[in-house]
Coordinates of C-alpha atoms in Angstrom, one line a residue:
M27 CA 75.8 83.2 124.1
H28 CA 77.0 79.9 125.4
L29 CA 80.1 80.1 127.6
P30 CA 82.1 77.4 125.9
H31 CA 81.5 79.1 122.5
A32 CA 82.5 82.5 124.0
L33 CA 85.7 81.1 125.6
A34 CA 86.7 79.6 122.2
R35 CA 87.4 83.2 121.2
F36 CA 90.1 83.4 123.9
H37 CA 93.1 83.6 121.6
P38 CA 96.3 85.4 122.9
R39 CA 98.4 87.1 120.3
L40 CA 101.4 85.2 121.6
L41 CA 100.1 82.0 119.9
D42 CA 100.2 83.7 116.5
T43 CA 103.8 84.9 117.2
C44 CA 105.1 81.4 117.9
R45 CA 104.2 80.2 114.4
D46 CA 107.0 81.9 112.6
Y47 CA 109.2 83.1 115.4
S48 CA 113.0 83.3 114.7
R49 CA 116.2 83.7 116.7
V50 CA 116.8 87.1 115.3
R51 CA 113.4 88.3 116.4
F52 CA 114.0 86.9 119.9
W53 CA 117.2 88.8 120.4
R54 CA 115.5 92.0 119.2
D55 CA 112.6 91.4 121.6
A56 CA 114.9 90.5 124.4
G57 CA 116.9 93.7 124.0
A58 CA 113.7 95.8 123.9
G59 CA 112.3 93.9 127.0
V60 CA 115.5 94.6 129.0
T61 CA 115.3 98.3 128.1
V62 CA 111.7 98.8 129.0
G63 CA 112.2 96.7 132.2
I64 CA 114.8 99.2 133.3
V65 CA 112.5 102.1 132.4
A66 CA 109.7 100.6 134.4
L67 CA 111.7 100.4 137.6
P68 CA 111.5 104.0 138.7
L69 CA 108.0 104.6 137.3
A70 CA 106.5 101.6 139.1
M71 CA 107.9 102.7 142.4
A72 CA 106.8 106.3 141.8
F73 CA 103.3 105.4 140.8
A74 CA 102.8 103.2 143.9
I75 CA 104.2 105.8 146.3
A76 CA 102.1 108.6 144.7
S77 CA 99.0 106.3 145.0
G78 CA 99.5 105.9 148.8
M79 CA 100.9 102.4 148.6
K80 CA 104.4 100.9 149.3
P81 CA 106.9 100.9 146.4
E82 CA 107.0 97.1 146.2
A83 CA 103.2 97.2 145.3
G84 CA 104.1 99.0 142.1
L85 CA 107.1 96.8 141.4
W86 CA 105.2 93.5 141.7
T87 CA 102.3 95.0 139.8
A88 CA 104.6 95.8 136.9
I89 CA 106.1 92.3 137.1
I90 CA 102.9 90.2 137.5
A91 CA 100.4 92.2 135.5
G92 CA 103.1 93.0 132.9
F93 CA 103.8 89.3 132.4
L94 CA 100.1 88.3 132.2
I95 CA 99.1 91.1 129.8
S96 CA 101.9 90.2 127.4
L97 CA 101.2 86.4 127.8
L98 CA 97.4 86.7 127.3
G99 CA 96.9 90.0 125.5
G100 CA 95.7 90.9 122.0
S101 CA 98.5 93.3 121.2
N102 CA 102.0 92.4 119.9
V103 CA 103.9 95.2 121.6
Q104 CA 101.8 96.7 124.4
I105 CA 103.4 96.8 127.9
G106 CA 101.1 96.6 130.9
G107 CA 101.6 97.7 134.5
P108 CA 100.8 100.5 136.9
A109 CA 99.9 103.7 135.1
G110 CA 99.9 107.4 136.0
A111 CA 96.2 107.7 135.2
F112 CA 95.4 105.4 138.2
I113 CA 97.3 107.5 140.8
V114 CA 94.4 109.8 141.6
V115 CA 91.9 107.0 141.5
V116 CA 93.8 104.6 143.7
Y117 CA 94.7 107.4 146.2
G118 CA 91.1 108.4 146.5
I119 CA 89.8 104.8 147.0
I120 CA 92.4 104.2 149.7
E121 CA 91.4 107.4 151.5
R122 CA 87.7 106.6 151.4
H123 CA 87.6 102.8 151.6
G124 CA 91.0 101.6 152.8
L125 CA 93.7 99.4 151.2
A126 CA 91.9 96.1 151.7
N127 CA 88.9 97.4 149.8
L128 CA 91.1 98.7 147.0
L129 CA 92.4 95.2 146.5
I130 CA 88.8 93.8 146.4
S131 CA 87.7 96.6 144.0
T132 CA 90.6 95.8 141.7
S133 CA 89.9 92.1 141.5
L134 CA 86.2 92.8 140.9
A135 CA 87.2 95.3 138.1
G136 CA 89.3 92.5 136.7
V137 CA 86.2 90.3 136.5
L138 CA 84.3 93.1 134.7
L139 CA 87.1 93.7 132.2
F140 CA 87.2 89.9 131.4
L141 CA 83.5 89.8 130.9
M142 CA 83.6 92.9 128.7
G143 CA 86.2 91.2 126.4
L144 CA 84.3 87.9 126.5
L145 CA 81.1 89.5 125.4
R146 CA 82.9 91.4 122.6
L147 CA 82.4 94.8 124.1
G148 CA 85.9 96.0 123.4
T149 CA 84.9 98.1 120.4
L150 CA 82.4 100.0 122.5
V151 CA 85.2 101.7 124.4
R152 CA 86.1 103.5 121.1
Y153 CA 82.8 105.3 121.3
V154 CA 84.0 107.4 124.2
P155 CA 84.4 110.9 122.6
V156 CA 87.9 112.2 122.3
T157 CA 86.8 115.4 124.1
I158 CA 86.1 113.3 127.2
V159 CA 89.4 111.4 126.9
V160 CA 91.4 114.7 126.6
G161 CA 89.5 116.3 129.4
F162 CA 90.0 113.6 132.0
T163 CA 93.6 112.9 130.8
N164 CA 94.5 116.6 131.4
G165 CA 92.7 116.7 134.6
I166 CA 94.5 113.6 135.9
A167 CA 97.8 115.2 134.9
V168 CA 97.0 118.3 136.9
L169 CA 96.1 116.1 140.0
I170 CA 99.3 114.0 139.6
A171 CA 101.4 117.2 139.5
L172 CA 99.6 118.6 142.6
S173 CA 100.0 115.3 144.5
Q174 CA 103.8 115.6 144.0
M175 CA 104.2 119.1 145.5
K176 CA 104.6 117.7 149.0
D177 CA 107.6 115.6 148.2
W178 CA 109.1 118.1 145.7
L179 CA 109.0 120.9 148.2
G180 CA 110.0 118.6 151.1
L181 CA 106.9 119.6 153.2
Q182 CA 106.3 117.7 156.4
V183 CA 102.7 116.6 155.8
P184 CA 101.6 113.5 157.6
R185 CA 98.9 112.6 155.2
M186 CA 97.6 114.4 152.0
P187 CA 93.9 114.5 151.5
A188 CA 92.3 113.2 148.4
D189 CA 90.3 116.1 147.0
F190 CA 91.7 119.1 145.1
F191 CA 90.9 122.0 147.4
S192 CA 91.9 120.2 150.5
Q193 CA 95.3 119.4 149.0
L194 CA 95.8 123.1 148.1
N195 CA 94.9 124.1 151.7
T196 CA 97.2 121.4 153.2
L197 CA 100.1 122.5 151.1
W198 CA 99.5 126.2 152.1
L199 CA 99.3 125.3 155.8
H200 CA 102.6 123.4 155.8
R201 CA 104.5 125.9 153.6
G202 CA 106.7 126.7 156.6
S203 CA 108.4 123.2 156.4
F204 CA 109.8 123.9 152.9
N205 CA 113.1 122.0 152.3
P206 CA 115.4 123.7 149.8
A207 CA 117.5 120.5 149.3
A208 CA 114.4 118.5 148.3
F209 CA 113.3 121.3 146.0
G210 CA 116.7 121.5 144.4
L211 CA 116.9 117.7 143.8
G212 CA 113.4 117.7 142.3
L213 CA 114.2 120.7 140.1
C214 CA 117.4 119.1 138.8
C215 CA 115.4 115.9 138.0
V216 CA 112.8 117.8 136.0
V217 CA 115.3 119.9 134.1
G218 CA 117.5 116.9 133.4
L219 CA 114.6 114.9 132.1
F220 CA 113.6 117.6 129.7
A221 CA 117.3 118.2 128.7
W222 CA 118.3 114.6 128.3
P223 CA 116.7 113.9 124.8
W224 CA 118.0 117.3 123.6
L225 CA 121.5 116.6 124.9
W226 CA 122.2 113.3 123.1
G227 CA 120.1 114.5 120.2
R228 CA 122.8 117.1 119.5
K229 CA 125.5 114.5 118.7
H230 CA 125.9 115.8 115.2
R231 CA 127.2 119.1 116.5
F232 CA 130.2 117.4 118.0
Q233 CA 130.7 114.6 115.5
A234 CA 134.2 115.6 114.6
T235 CA 135.3 115.9 118.2
L236 CA 133.8 112.6 119.2
D237 CA 135.4 110.7 116.4
D238 CA 138.8 112.0 117.4
I239 CA 138.6 110.6 120.9
P240 CA 139.2 106.9 121.2
G241 CA 136.2 105.0 122.4
M242 CA 134.1 108.1 122.7
R243 CA 131.8 107.3 119.8
R244 CA 130.8 104.0 121.4
A245 CA 130.5 105.5 124.8
W246 CA 128.2 108.2 123.4
R247 CA 126.1 105.6 121.6
V248 CA 125.7 103.5 124.8
T249 CA 124.9 106.6 127.0
S250 CA 122.4 108.0 124.6
R251 CA 120.3 104.9 124.8
L252 CA 120.0 105.0 128.6
P253 CA 116.4 106.1 129.7
G254 CA 116.3 109.5 131.2
P255 CA 114.4 108.5 134.3
V256 CA 117.0 105.8 135.1
V257 CA 119.9 108.3 134.6
A258 CA 118.1 110.8 136.9
L259 CA 117.4 108.2 139.5
V260 CA 121.0 106.9 139.7
T261 CA 122.9 110.2 139.4
L262 CA 120.7 112.2 141.8
T263 CA 120.6 109.4 144.4
L264 CA 124.4 109.3 144.3
L265 CA 124.5 113.1 144.6
A266 CA 122.2 113.2 147.6
W267 CA 124.2 110.4 149.3
V268 CA 127.6 112.0 148.6
L269 CA 126.5 115.4 149.8
G270 CA 124.6 114.1 152.7
L271 CA 121.4 116.0 151.8
Q272 CA 118.7 115.9 154.4
V273 CA 115.8 114.7 152.3
E274 CA 113.3 111.9 152.8
T275 CA 114.1 108.6 151.0
I276 CA 112.2 105.4 150.3
G277 CA 114.0 103.8 153.2
S278 CA 113.1 106.6 155.7
R279 CA 109.4 106.5 154.8
F280 CA 108.7 102.9 154.1
G281 CA 111.5 100.9 155.6
S282 CA 113.0 98.0 153.7
I283 CA 111.7 96.7 150.4
P284 CA 111.2 92.9 150.6
A285 CA 113.7 91.2 148.3
G286 CA 111.7 87.9 148.1
L287 CA 108.6 86.9 146.2
P288 CA 105.3 88.4 147.5
E289 CA 102.9 86.2 149.4
L290 CA 99.5 85.1 148.1
A291 CA 96.8 86.6 150.4
L292 CA 93.1 86.2 149.7
P293 CA 91.1 89.4 150.6
D294 CA 88.2 89.1 153.1
F295 CA 85.4 89.2 150.4
S296 CA 81.7 89.4 151.0
W297 CA 78.8 90.4 148.8
E298 CA 77.9 93.1 151.3
T299 CA 81.3 94.7 150.8
A300 CA 81.1 94.3 147.1
K301 CA 77.8 96.4 147.0
H302 CA 79.6 99.3 148.7
L303 CA 82.5 99.1 146.3
L304 CA 80.4 99.3 143.1
N305 CA 81.5 102.8 142.3
P306 CA 85.3 102.3 142.7
T307 CA 85.0 99.0 140.9
L308 CA 83.3 100.6 137.9
T309 CA 85.9 103.4 137.9
I310 CA 88.9 101.1 137.8
A311 CA 87.3 98.9 135.1
L312 CA 86.3 101.8 132.9
L313 CA 89.6 103.6 133.2
G314 CA 91.5 100.4 132.7
A315 CA 89.5 99.6 129.5
V316 CA 89.9 103.1 128.1
E317 CA 93.6 103.4 128.9
S318 CA 94.6 100.0 127.6
L319 CA 92.7 100.2 124.3
L320 CA 93.9 103.8 123.7
C321 CA 97.5 102.6 124.3
A322 CA 97.0 99.6 122.0
R323 CA 95.7 102.0 119.2
V324 CA 98.7 104.2 119.7
A325 CA 100.9 101.1 119.4
D326 CA 99.2 100.1 116.1
Q327 CA 99.8 103.5 114.7
I328 CA 103.5 103.7 115.3
S329 CA 104.5 100.0 114.8
N330 CA 104.5 97.6 111.9
T331 CA 102.8 94.8 113.8
P332 CA 99.3 93.5 113.1
R333 CA 96.4 95.4 114.6
H334 CA 95.4 94.5 118.2
D335 CA 92.3 92.5 119.2
P336 CA 90.5 94.8 121.6
N337 CA 88.4 92.0 123.2
Q338 CA 91.4 89.7 123.8
E339 CA 93.2 92.7 125.3
L340 CA 90.3 93.4 127.7
M341 CA 90.3 89.7 128.8
A342 CA 94.0 89.8 129.5
Q343 CA 93.6 93.1 131.4
G344 CA 90.9 91.4 133.4
V345 CA 93.0 88.4 134.3
A346 CA 95.9 90.6 135.3
N347 CA 93.8 92.9 137.5
F348 CA 92.1 89.9 139.1
V349 CA 95.4 88.2 140.0
T350 CA 97.7 91.1 140.9
P351 CA 95.7 92.2 144.1
L352 CA 96.1 88.7 145.5
F353 CA 99.8 89.6 145.8
G354 CA 99.2 93.1 147.2
G355 CA 99.4 94.8 143.8
M356 CA 97.5 97.8 142.4
P357 CA 95.4 98.3 139.3
A358 CA 97.2 97.8 136.0
T359 CA 96.5 98.8 132.4
G360 CA 98.4 99.5 129.1
T361 CA 101.1 102.1 129.6
I362 CA 101.8 104.4 126.6
A363 CA 105.3 105.6 127.6
R364 CA 106.7 102.1 128.2
T365 CA 104.9 100.7 125.1
V366 CA 106.4 103.4 122.9
T367 CA 109.8 102.7 124.5
N368 CA 109.3 99.0 123.7
I369 CA 108.5 99.7 120.0
R370 CA 111.4 102.1 119.5
S371 CA 113.7 99.6 121.1
G372 CA 112.9 97.1 118.3
A373 CA 110.1 94.9 119.8
S374 CA 107.9 93.0 117.4
S375 CA 106.1 90.4 119.6
P376 CA 104.7 89.9 123.2
V377 CA 108.0 88.2 124.0
S378 CA 109.5 91.6 124.8
G379 CA 106.8 92.2 127.4
L380 CA 107.6 88.8 129.0
V381 CA 111.3 89.7 129.1
H382 CA 110.4 93.1 130.6
A383 CA 108.7 91.4 133.5
A384 CA 111.6 89.0 134.0
T385 CA 114.1 91.8 133.9
L386 CA 112.2 93.8 136.5
A387 CA 111.8 90.7 138.7
L388 CA 115.5 90.1 138.5
I389 CA 116.3 93.7 139.5
V390 CA 113.9 93.6 142.5
L391 CA 115.2 90.3 143.8
L392 CA 118.9 91.2 143.5
A393 CA 119.0 95.0 144.1
A394 CA 116.0 95.8 146.3
P395 CA 118.2 97.2 149.2
L396 CA 119.7 99.8 146.9
A397 CA 116.2 101.3 146.4
L398 CA 116.1 102.5 150.0
L399 CA 118.5 105.3 149.2
I400 CA 116.3 106.8 146.4
P401 CA 115.2 110.4 147.5
L402 CA 111.5 110.9 147.2
P403 CA 112.0 114.4 145.6
V404 CA 113.6 112.6 142.7
L405 CA 110.6 110.3 142.2
A406 CA 108.4 113.4 142.5
G407 CA 110.4 115.0 139.7
I408 CA 110.0 111.9 137.5
L409 CA 106.2 112.0 138.1
L410 CA 106.1 115.8 137.3
F411 CA 107.7 115.0 134.0
V412 CA 105.3 112.1 133.4
A413 CA 102.3 114.5 134.2
W414 CA 103.6 117.0 131.7
N415 CA 104.0 114.4 128.9
M416 CA 100.7 112.9 129.8
G417 CA 98.6 116.0 129.3
E418 CA 97.6 117.2 125.9
W419 CA 98.0 120.9 126.7
H420 CA 97.9 122.1 123.1
E421 CA 94.2 121.1 123.1
F422 CA 93.4 124.1 125.3
A423 CA 95.0 126.4 122.8
D424 CA 93.1 124.7 120.0
L425 CA 89.7 125.2 121.6
K426 CA 89.2 128.4 119.7
H427 CA 89.0 126.4 116.5
Y428 CA 86.1 124.2 117.8
S429 CA 82.4 124.7 118.5
G430 CA 80.9 125.6 121.9
H431 CA 79.7 122.0 122.3
Y432 CA 83.3 120.7 122.0
R433 CA 84.6 123.3 124.5
L434 CA 81.8 122.6 127.0
V435 CA 82.4 118.8 127.0
M436 CA 86.2 119.0 127.2
L437 CA 86.4 121.8 129.8
G438 CA 83.5 120.3 131.8
T439 CA 85.2 116.9 132.0
F440 CA 88.5 118.6 132.9
V441 CA 87.1 120.7 135.7
L442 CA 85.0 117.8 137.1
T443 CA 88.0 115.5 137.1
V444 CA 90.1 118.0 139.0
V445 CA 87.4 119.2 141.5
F446 CA 85.4 116.0 142.0
D447 CA 86.6 112.7 140.6
L448 CA 87.1 110.7 137.5
T449 CA 83.8 108.8 137.8
V450 CA 81.7 111.9 138.0
A451 CA 83.7 113.5 135.2
I452 CA 83.1 110.6 132.8
E453 CA 79.4 110.2 133.7
V454 CA 78.6 113.9 133.3
G455 CA 80.9 114.2 130.3
L456 CA 79.1 111.3 128.5
L457 CA 75.7 112.8 129.4
L458 CA 76.8 116.2 128.1
A459 CA 78.2 114.6 124.9
C460 CA 75.0 112.6 124.3
A461 CA 72.7 115.7 125.0
L462 CA 74.8 117.9 122.7
F463 CA 74.9 115.2 120.0
I464 CA 71.2 114.9 120.1
R465 CA 70.8 118.6 119.8
R466 CA 73.2 118.7 116.8
M467 CA 71.5 115.8 115.1
S468 CA 68.1 117.4 115.6
S469 CA 69.4 120.6 114.0
L470 CA 70.3 118.6 110.9
F471 CA 66.7 117.4 110.3
S472 CA 64.6 119.8 108.3
V473 CA 61.2 119.9 106.5
A474 CA 61.2 122.1 103.4
P475 CA 57.9 123.0 101.5
L476 CA 57.8 122.0 97.8
P477 CA 55.4 123.1 95.0
G478 CA 52.3 120.9 95.0
Q479 CA 49.7 120.2 92.4
G480 CA 46.3 121.7 93.0
S481 CA 45.2 121.4 96.6
E482 CA 48.2 119.2 97.4
L483 CA 50.7 120.0 100.2
R484 CA 54.2 118.6 99.5
F485 CA 57.2 118.7 101.8
Q486 CA 60.8 117.4 101.5
L487 CA 62.2 115.6 104.6
Y488 CA 66.0 115.8 105.2
G489 CA 68.2 114.0 107.8
A490 CA 67.1 111.7 110.6
L491 CA 63.6 111.8 112.1
F492 CA 64.2 110.7 115.7
F493 CA 63.0 111.7 119.2
G494 CA 65.1 114.9 119.2
A495 CA 63.7 116.2 115.9
V496 CA 59.9 115.4 116.0
D497 CA 59.0 119.0 116.8
R498 CA 59.5 119.8 113.2
I499 CA 56.8 117.3 112.2
D500 CA 54.5 118.9 114.8
R501 CA 54.9 122.2 113.0
L502 CA 53.2 120.7 109.9
V503 CA 50.0 120.3 111.8
S504 CA 49.3 124.1 111.6
A505 CA 49.9 123.9 107.8
V506 CA 47.4 121.1 107.5
E507 CA 44.8 122.8 109.6
Q508 CA 45.0 126.0 107.5
A509 CA 44.7 124.0 104.2
P510 CA 41.4 123.3 102.5
P511 CA 39.5 120.1 103.6
G512 CA 40.5 117.0 101.6
T513 CA 44.1 118.2 101.0
R514 CA 46.5 115.5 100.0
V515 CA 49.7 115.8 102.0
V516 CA 52.9 114.3 100.5
L517 CA 56.2 113.8 102.4
E518 CA 59.1 113.1 100.0
A519 CA 61.4 110.9 102.1
H520 CA 64.1 109.9 99.7
Q521 CA 66.6 112.0 101.8
L522 CA 65.3 110.8 105.1
I523 CA 68.2 108.6 106.2
A524 CA 66.9 107.3 109.6
L525 CA 63.7 106.9 111.5
D526 CA 63.0 105.8 115.1
S527 CA 59.8 104.8 117.0
T528 CA 59.2 108.4 118.2
G529 CA 59.4 109.6 114.6
V530 CA 56.9 106.9 113.7
D531 CA 54.6 108.2 116.4
A532 CA 54.9 111.8 115.2
L533 CA 54.0 110.7 111.7
R534 CA 51.0 108.8 113.1
Q535 CA 49.8 112.0 114.9
L536 CA 50.2 114.0 111.7
H537 CA 48.2 111.3 109.8
R538 CA 45.5 111.6 112.4
V539 CA 45.2 115.4 111.9
V540 CA 45.3 114.9 108.1
R541 CA 42.4 112.4 108.2
Q542 CA 40.4 114.7 110.5
H543 CA 40.5 117.3 107.7
G544 CA 39.4 114.8 105.1
G545 CA 42.8 114.4 103.5
T546 CA 45.4 111.6 103.0
L547 CA 49.1 111.3 104.0
H548 CA 51.6 109.8 101.6
L549 CA 55.2 108.8 102.2
E550 CA 57.2 108.6 99.0
G551 CA 60.8 107.4 98.3
L552 CA 61.5 105.8 101.7
Q553 CA 65.1 104.6 102.2
P554 CA 65.6 100.9 103.5
Q555 CA 65.8 101.7 107.2
P556 CA 62.8 104.0 107.4
H557 CA 60.8 101.8 105.1
D558 CA 61.5 98.7 107.2
L559 CA 60.5 100.4 110.5
A560 CA 57.4 101.9 108.9
R561 CA 56.4 98.4 107.7
R562 CA 57.1 96.7 111.0
S563 CA 55.3 99.3 113.1
G564 CA 52.2 99.1 110.9
L565 CA 52.4 102.7 109.8
S566 CA 52.7 101.7 106.1
A567 CA 49.6 99.6 106.4
E568 CA 47.6 102.4 108.1
L569 CA 48.5 104.9 105.4
A570 CA 47.7 102.4 102.7
A571 CA 44.3 101.6 104.2
A572 CA 43.4 105.2 104.6
Q573 CA 44.4 105.9 101.0
A574 CA 42.3 103.0 99.8
E575 CA 39.3 104.2 101.8
A576 CA 39.7 107.7 100.4
Q577 CA 39.9 106.3 96.9
A578 CA 36.8 104.2 97.4
Q579 CA 34.9 107.2 98.6
N580 CA 36.0 109.2 95.6
D581 CA 35.0 106.4 93.2
S582 CA 31.5 106.2 94.8
S583 CA 30.9 109.9 94.8
P584 CA 28.2 111.2 92.3
G585 CA 29.6 112.6 89.1
L586 CA 32.8 110.6 89.2

């Protein structure tokens, strides 16, 4: 593939939007962008803090990556930025390799993501089994919840370890520093976030009362549209400040948040460093690809916009992840919660994503000092709510309806994600899924005996004859050895849907045994794919030559 030809496929969805864009659509997109920008504010800070980075890293990731993904992406309504799925991954990389190497890994992952899109590999991500996706998603949700226990309980822990059992042990050892005020704030946050949609969703119960109070209908409508995390952040921060609660805040842990633009800083890159960062780079790239394309598929399902271009989306994700670390940012991907908020707010084009980034930048530049008062237990409560919504917990209850293969892959991926890390979980999960798929496909291949004429042996082949199913062909050898010499063996293959090179080799071995016993092997009714492979491998020619030789011998035999 020539590079200029490949780059010609770089076609952001925003270009298509500009062709028939109207003022009405702009105002709808602008309103959605402002809404989702406000929603992104607490989430971006919470994700960064939980990942072991400063809050401004999350904010500028949401701004820079969110802008680039909307500008260059292949989806109309997807919102990019820091995501909860990356919390565990980023925290583990910082613990093992340091912050500088995280930035290098993220930029390298951006290069990989861009190449994946450029080489049209976006559709391959869809081949990741849903069992693996559910397993690691639930596992990450558990780890996110566990990582927030320290701030929710107000424990005085200098540094949380990265692995599961060490975190449990650390929390237990520091249980004596439990802070009731922090726990109360976090609990109020979680309860409020669960109750907020229910509260304004009950408007019809009080319709008559609201209509009788001047201005109440409009006030209720405005209030009901406020995002729950923003309401929790503002109200509980004010509550902690008014009551003078002794809880840790963003200011007490991180100091001030810079109100200016971040500085461009090139990482100290070397190929020797890159070799050691291969594993974290692959982890970031794979997770970013899976998360962004899953998010884009969800957006397609719930919006009326054209379907996304997975390869263009990966290229945009690649550019965003390459550029953002240069300004101290963290990995970015498509974010389901913010994308859904964007759609429900009326977005129809990438313009809403651009407005979302501009809104967030404006808030950071004008109101950064106010963020210093935000209590960390409140951010912990927001992330606990995110973790609960992120997990697909009903899948555990539904396991009883599925096969043992499904349970093994999903539970195995879940446990490995929690106990080890995401890379190991996906690698082992894919190996398990492939092995179990091979086993299942091999069980679908069968050889059934059919009535033959005279000394003829006739068998019907069903399914796919591949490397996982050749043992059933081997079983025919004993039937041939027990048959009279000169037996004609016929394999009816009109229901043989696929054949691979190992299957061809098994048929060759069967043919060899048949010839040793003076017989001939016949393949009848081959479908296009098996017929083509048999022809290209020379098997058809070998069978035809053997049959012609046997026919010539019969013609030259006395009495014929």
